[in-house]
Coordinates of C-alpha atoms in Angstrom, one line a residue:
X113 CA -24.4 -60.7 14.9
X114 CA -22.0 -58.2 14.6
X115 CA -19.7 -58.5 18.0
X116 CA -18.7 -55.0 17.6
X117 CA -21.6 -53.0 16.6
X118 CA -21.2 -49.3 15.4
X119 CA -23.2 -46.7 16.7
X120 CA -24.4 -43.7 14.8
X121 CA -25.6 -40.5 16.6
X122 CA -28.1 -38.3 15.5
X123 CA -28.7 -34.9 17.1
X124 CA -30.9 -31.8 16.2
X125 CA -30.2 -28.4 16.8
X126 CA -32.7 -25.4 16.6
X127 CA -30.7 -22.0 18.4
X128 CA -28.3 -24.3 20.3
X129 CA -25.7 -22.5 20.3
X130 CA -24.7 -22.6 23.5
X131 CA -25.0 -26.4 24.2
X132 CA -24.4 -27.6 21.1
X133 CA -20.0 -27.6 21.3
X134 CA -20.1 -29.8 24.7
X135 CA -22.5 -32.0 23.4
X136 CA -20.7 -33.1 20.3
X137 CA -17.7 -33.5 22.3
X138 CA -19.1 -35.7 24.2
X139 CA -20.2 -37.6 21.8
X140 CA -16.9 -37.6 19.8
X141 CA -15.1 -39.3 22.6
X142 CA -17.0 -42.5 22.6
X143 CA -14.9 -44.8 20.6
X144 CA -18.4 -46.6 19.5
X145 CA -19.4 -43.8 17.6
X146 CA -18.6 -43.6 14.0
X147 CA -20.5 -40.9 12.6
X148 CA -22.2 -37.7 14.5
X149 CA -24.9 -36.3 12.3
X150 CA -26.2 -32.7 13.8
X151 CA -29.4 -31.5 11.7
X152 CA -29.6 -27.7 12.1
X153 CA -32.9 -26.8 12.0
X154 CA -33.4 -23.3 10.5
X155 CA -31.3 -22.0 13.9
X156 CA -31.3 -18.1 14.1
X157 CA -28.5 -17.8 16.3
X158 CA -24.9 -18.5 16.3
X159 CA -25.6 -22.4 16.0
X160 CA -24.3 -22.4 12.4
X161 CA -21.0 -20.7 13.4
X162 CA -20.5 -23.4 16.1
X163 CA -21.0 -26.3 13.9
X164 CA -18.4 -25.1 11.4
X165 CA -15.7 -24.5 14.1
X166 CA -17.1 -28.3 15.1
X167 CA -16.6 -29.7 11.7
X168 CA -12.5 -28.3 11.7
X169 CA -12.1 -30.5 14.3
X170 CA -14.4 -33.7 14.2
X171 CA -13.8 -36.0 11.1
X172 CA -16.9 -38.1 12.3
X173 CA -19.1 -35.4 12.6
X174 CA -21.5 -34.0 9.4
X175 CA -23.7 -31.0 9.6
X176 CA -27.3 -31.5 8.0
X177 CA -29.9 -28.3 7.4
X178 CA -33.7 -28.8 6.9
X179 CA -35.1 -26.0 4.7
X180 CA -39.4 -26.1 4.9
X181 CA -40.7 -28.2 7.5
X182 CA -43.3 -31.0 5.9
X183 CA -46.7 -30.8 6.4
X184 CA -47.6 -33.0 9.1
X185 CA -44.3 -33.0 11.2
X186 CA -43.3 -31.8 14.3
X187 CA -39.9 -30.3 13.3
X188 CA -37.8 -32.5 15.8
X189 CA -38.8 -35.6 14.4
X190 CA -38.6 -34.4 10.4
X191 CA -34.9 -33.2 11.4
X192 CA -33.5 -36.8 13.0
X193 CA -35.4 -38.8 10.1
X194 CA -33.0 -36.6 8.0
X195 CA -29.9 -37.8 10.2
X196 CA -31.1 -41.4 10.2
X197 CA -31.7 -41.7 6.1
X198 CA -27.9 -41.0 6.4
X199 CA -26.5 -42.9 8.8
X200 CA -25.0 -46.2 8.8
X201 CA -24.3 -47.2 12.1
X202 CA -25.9 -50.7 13.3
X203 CA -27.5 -48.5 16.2
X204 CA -28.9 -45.1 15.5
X205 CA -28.7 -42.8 18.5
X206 CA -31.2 -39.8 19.2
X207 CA -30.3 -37.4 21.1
X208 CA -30.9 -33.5 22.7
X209 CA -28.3 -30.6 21.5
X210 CA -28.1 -30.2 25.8
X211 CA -26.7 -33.4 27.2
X212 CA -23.3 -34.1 28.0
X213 CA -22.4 -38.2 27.7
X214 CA -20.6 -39.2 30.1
X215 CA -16.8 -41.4 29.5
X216 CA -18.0 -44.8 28.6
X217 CA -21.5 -44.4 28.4
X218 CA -22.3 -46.0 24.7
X219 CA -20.2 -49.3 25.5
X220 CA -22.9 -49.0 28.5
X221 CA -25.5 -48.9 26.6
X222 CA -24.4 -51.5 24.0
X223 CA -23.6 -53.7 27.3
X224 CA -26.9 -53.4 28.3
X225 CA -29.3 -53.9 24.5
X226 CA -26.7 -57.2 24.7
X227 CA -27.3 -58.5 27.9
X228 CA -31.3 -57.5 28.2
X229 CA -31.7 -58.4 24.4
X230 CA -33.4 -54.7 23.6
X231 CA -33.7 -53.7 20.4
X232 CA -34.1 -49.7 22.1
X233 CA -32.3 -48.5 24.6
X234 CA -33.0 -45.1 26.3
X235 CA -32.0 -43.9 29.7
X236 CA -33.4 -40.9 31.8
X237 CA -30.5 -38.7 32.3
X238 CA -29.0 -36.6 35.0
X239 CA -31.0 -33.5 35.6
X240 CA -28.9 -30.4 36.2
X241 CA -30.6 -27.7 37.8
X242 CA -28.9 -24.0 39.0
X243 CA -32.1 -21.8 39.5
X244 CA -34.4 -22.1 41.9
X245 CA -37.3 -22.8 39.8
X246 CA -35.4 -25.4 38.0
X247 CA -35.0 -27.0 41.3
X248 CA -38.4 -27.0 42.1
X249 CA -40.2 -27.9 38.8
X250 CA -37.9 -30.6 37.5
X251 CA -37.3 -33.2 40.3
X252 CA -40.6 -32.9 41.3
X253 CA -41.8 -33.5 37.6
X254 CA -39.6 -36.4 37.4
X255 CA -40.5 -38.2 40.6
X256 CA -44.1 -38.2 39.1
X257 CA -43.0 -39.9 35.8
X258 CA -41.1 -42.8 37.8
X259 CA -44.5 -43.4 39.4
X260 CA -46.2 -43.3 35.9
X261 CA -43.4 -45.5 34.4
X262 CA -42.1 -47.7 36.0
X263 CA -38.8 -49.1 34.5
X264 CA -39.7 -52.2 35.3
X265 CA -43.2 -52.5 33.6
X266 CA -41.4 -50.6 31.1
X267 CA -38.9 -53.5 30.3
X268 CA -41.2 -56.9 30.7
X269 CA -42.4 -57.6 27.1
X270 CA -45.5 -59.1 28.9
X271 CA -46.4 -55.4 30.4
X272 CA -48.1 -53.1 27.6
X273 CA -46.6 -50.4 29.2
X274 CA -44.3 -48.5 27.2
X275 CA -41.8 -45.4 27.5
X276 CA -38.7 -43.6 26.3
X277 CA -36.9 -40.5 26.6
X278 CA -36.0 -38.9 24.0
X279 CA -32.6 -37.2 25.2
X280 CA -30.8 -40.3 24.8
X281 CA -32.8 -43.0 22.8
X282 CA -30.6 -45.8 21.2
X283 CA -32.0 -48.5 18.7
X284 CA -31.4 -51.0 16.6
X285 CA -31.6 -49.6 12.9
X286 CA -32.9 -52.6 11.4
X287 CA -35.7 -52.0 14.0
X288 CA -36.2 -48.5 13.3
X289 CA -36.5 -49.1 9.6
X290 CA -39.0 -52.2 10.3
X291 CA -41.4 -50.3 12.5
X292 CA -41.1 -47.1 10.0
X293 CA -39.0 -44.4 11.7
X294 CA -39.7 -41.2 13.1
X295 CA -42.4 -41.1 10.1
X296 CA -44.6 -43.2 12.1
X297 CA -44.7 -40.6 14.8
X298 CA -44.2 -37.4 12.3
X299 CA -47.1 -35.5 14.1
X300 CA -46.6 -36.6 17.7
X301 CA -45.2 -34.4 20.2
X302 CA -44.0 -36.8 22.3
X303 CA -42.7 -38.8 19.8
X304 CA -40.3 -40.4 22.1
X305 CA -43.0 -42.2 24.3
X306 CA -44.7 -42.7 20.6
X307 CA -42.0 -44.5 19.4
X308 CA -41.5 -46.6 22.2
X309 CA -44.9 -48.0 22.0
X310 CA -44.9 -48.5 18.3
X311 CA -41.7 -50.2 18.8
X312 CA -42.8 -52.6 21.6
X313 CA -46.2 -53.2 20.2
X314 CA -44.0 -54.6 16.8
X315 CA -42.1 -57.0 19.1
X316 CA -38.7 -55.0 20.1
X317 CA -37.2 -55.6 23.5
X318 CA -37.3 -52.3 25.3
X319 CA -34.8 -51.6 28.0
X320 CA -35.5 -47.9 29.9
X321 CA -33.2 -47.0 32.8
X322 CA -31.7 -44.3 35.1
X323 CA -29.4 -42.2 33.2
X324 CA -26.9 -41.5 35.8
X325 CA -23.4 -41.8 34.7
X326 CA -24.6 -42.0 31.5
X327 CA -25.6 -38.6 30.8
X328 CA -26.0 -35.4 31.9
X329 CA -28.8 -32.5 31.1
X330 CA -29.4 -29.2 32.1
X331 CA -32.8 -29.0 30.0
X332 CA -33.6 -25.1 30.7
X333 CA -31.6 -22.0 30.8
X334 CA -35.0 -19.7 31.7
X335 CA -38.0 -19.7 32.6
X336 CA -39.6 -19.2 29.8
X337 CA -38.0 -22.0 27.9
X338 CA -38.8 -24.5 30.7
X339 CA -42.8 -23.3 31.2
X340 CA -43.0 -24.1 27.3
X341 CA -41.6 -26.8 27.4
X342 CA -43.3 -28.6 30.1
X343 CA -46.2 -27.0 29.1
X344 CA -46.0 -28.6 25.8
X345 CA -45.5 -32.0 27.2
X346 CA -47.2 -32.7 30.6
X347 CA -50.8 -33.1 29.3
X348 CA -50.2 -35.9 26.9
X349 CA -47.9 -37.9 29.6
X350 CA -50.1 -37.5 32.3
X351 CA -52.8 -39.5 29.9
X352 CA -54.1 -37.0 28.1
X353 CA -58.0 -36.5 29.5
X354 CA -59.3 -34.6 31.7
X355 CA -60.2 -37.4 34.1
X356 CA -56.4 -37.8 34.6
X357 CA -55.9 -34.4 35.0
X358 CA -58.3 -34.5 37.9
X359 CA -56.6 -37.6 39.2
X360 CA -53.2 -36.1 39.4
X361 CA -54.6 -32.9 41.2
X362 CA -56.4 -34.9 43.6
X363 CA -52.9 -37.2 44.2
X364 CA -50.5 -34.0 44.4
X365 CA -52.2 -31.2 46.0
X366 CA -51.6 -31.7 49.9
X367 CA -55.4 -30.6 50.3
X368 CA -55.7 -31.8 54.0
X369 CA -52.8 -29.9 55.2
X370 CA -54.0 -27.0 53.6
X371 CA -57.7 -27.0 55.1
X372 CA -56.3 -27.8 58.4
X373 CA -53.5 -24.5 58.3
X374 CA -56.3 -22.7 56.9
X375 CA -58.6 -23.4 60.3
X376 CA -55.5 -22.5 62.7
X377 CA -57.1 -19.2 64.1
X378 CA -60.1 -21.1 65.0
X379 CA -58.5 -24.3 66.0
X380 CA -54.8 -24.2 66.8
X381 CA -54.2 -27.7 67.8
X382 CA -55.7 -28.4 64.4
X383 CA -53.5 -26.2 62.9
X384 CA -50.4 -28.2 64.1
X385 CA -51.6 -30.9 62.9
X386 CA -51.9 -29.6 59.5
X387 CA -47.9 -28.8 60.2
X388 CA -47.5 -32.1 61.2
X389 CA -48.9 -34.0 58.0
X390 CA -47.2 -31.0 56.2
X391 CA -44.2 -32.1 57.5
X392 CA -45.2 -35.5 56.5
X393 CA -45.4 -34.6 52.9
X394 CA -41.6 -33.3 52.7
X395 CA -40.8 -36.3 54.4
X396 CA -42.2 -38.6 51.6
X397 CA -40.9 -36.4 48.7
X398 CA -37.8 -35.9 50.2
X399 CA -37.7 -40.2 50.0
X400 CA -38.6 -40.1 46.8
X401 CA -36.3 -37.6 45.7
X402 CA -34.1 -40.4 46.9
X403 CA -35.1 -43.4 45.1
X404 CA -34.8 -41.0 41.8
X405 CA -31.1 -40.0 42.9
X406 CA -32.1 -36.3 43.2
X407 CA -30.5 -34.6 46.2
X408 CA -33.0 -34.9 49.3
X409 CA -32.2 -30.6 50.4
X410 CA -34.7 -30.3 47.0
X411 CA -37.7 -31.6 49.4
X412 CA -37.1 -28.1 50.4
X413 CA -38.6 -26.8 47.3
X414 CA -42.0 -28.9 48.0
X415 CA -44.4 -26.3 48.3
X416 CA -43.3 -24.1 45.1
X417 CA -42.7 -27.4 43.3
X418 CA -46.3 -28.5 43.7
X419 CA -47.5 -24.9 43.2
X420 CA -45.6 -25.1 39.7
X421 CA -46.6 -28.5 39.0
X422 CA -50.4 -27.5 38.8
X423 CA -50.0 -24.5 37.0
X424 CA -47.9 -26.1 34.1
X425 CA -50.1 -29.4 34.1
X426 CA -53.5 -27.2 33.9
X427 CA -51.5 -24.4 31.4
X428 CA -51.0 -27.8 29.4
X429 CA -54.6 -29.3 29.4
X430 CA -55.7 -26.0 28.2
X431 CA -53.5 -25.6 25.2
X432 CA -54.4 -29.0 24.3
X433 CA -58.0 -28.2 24.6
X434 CA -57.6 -25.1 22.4
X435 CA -55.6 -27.3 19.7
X436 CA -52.2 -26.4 19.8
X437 CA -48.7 -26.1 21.2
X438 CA -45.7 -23.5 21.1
X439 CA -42.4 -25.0 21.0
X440 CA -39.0 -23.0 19.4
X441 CA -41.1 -20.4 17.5
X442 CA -43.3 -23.0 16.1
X443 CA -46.9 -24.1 16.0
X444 CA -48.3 -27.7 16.1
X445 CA -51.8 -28.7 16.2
X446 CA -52.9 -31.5 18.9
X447 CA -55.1 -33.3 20.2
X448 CA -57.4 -32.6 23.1
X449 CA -58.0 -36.4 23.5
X450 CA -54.6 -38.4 23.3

């Protein structure tokens, strides 16, 4: 085994141009990364521009363009299986145009696929959020997926369950190759939980774990971008049915609260009680806000954070029932049943 494995990033970029700079930076500082390969996907912006100033001063990195996009693919995963056919590095590492790596982060990373024995390593990273709607949406969003995946089940290979993020997902390139790449998830739009499966189902270790001081994201810069976004993902990682849908309503929505305030003119004892396990609510989010290292003023947000919540989760179930998904100008037919 090789004791000082090379590492080979991969990133796409579609209209990054504002991100794109401080993210290959980033990346050029850690010493265990050889080669930095950014795949420009048809940007419109100023992206191109950036990556030429980028290649003046970055040996390491090369700058890729996809021309059509192949039947079949979603247009992120056809742009980093261009990255990876090139790359040479021992470990391939995916990641998003907006995240910053942190000093020291890859050896972390390699430190950990060594001492876990994972053949992928991915971490969820730091969430940076300015606006107030990214303050409500996002850590709320997140403290639902640590519910739904749980690291540990995550990482014991007895557990079928399965999960990645695909802002920073590391693995081993023999692996990749053996489990067929980013083809085997061309079409999926959450091809990093895809991938994770296909990858644990074949036998590689996974190791999934907090991102913090590893990397840092600030995934939205409106709110346009972030309702697409989430919209396009939240169906298909809450389970993609219906049922689940209804489960997560029924587990989210503080609906006892709410009947009790709504009863307050009749009944005003009632009524503070429905403060009371109001209260109760912020109370709990604001401790779980806590065990995912967000800062516990965000309970603050509760009430527009769940309001958001629903409406992107049913906006999502409904695109998926009508068969597709908007993402970056593009179209991509799903599945209502995942």
């Amino acid at each position: 085994m090789n004791s000082h494995p090379t590492v080979s990033a991969i990133v796409p970029v579609r209209n990054e141009e504002a991100t794109i700079a401080a993210a290959v930076e980033s990346l050029a500082a850690q010493p265990e990364i050889g080669e930095i390969f950014v795949v420009n996907d048809q940007s419109s912006d100023g992206t191109a521009a950036v990556l030429e100033n980028l290649s003046s001063r970055f040996g390491e990195l090369r700058v890729l363009q996809t021309t059509e996009l192949p039947a079949g693919w979603v247009g992120k995963n056809y742009a980093v299986s261009l990255g990876a056919a090139q790359a040479s590095g021992d470990w391939l590492l995916f990641t998003d145009a907006d995240g910053v790596h942190l000093p020291g982060s890859t050896a972390r990373a390699l430190a950990d696929a060594a001492s876990s024995g994972a053949g992928l390593v991915s971490y969820s990273p730091e969430q940076e959020t300015r606006t107030w709607w990214e303050r409500a949406l996002i850590p709320f969003i997140y403290t639902r997926l640590a519910q739904k995946f749980s690291y540990d089940e995550v990482n014991d290979p007895a557990s079928p369950a399965a999960a990645a993020s695909g802002q920073y997902l590391m693995i081993r390139r023999s692996d990749y190759e053996r489990i067929g790449g980013h083809r085997a998830v061309a079409g999926e739009v959450l091809e990093d939980v895809a991938l994770a499966r296909i990858a644990k189902h074949a036998g590689v270790r996974l190791h999934f774990a907090s991102g913090h001081g590893i990397m840092r994201v600030r995934m939205y810069r409106t709110f346009g971008a972030m309702w697409e976004g989430w919209t396009k993902n939240l169906y298909p990682l809450m389970c993609g049915t219906s049922r689940a849908v209804g489960r997560e309503l029924r587990s989210v929505i503080p609906w006892i609260p709410i009947l009790l305030l709504l009863v307050t003119p009749l009944h005003p004892i009632v009524g503070a009680l429905g403060l009371t396990l109001l209260a109760g609510r912020h109370a709990a989010y604001a401790a779980k806000l806590r065990r995912n290292r967000f800062p516990v003023v965000l309970a603050l947000y509760y009430l527009p954070a769940v309001v958001l919540y629903v409406a992107a989760l049913l906006a999502s179930e409904r695109l998926y029932v009508q068969g597709s998904v908007g993402w970056k100008g593009r179209e991509y037919r799903v599945n209502r049943e995942l």
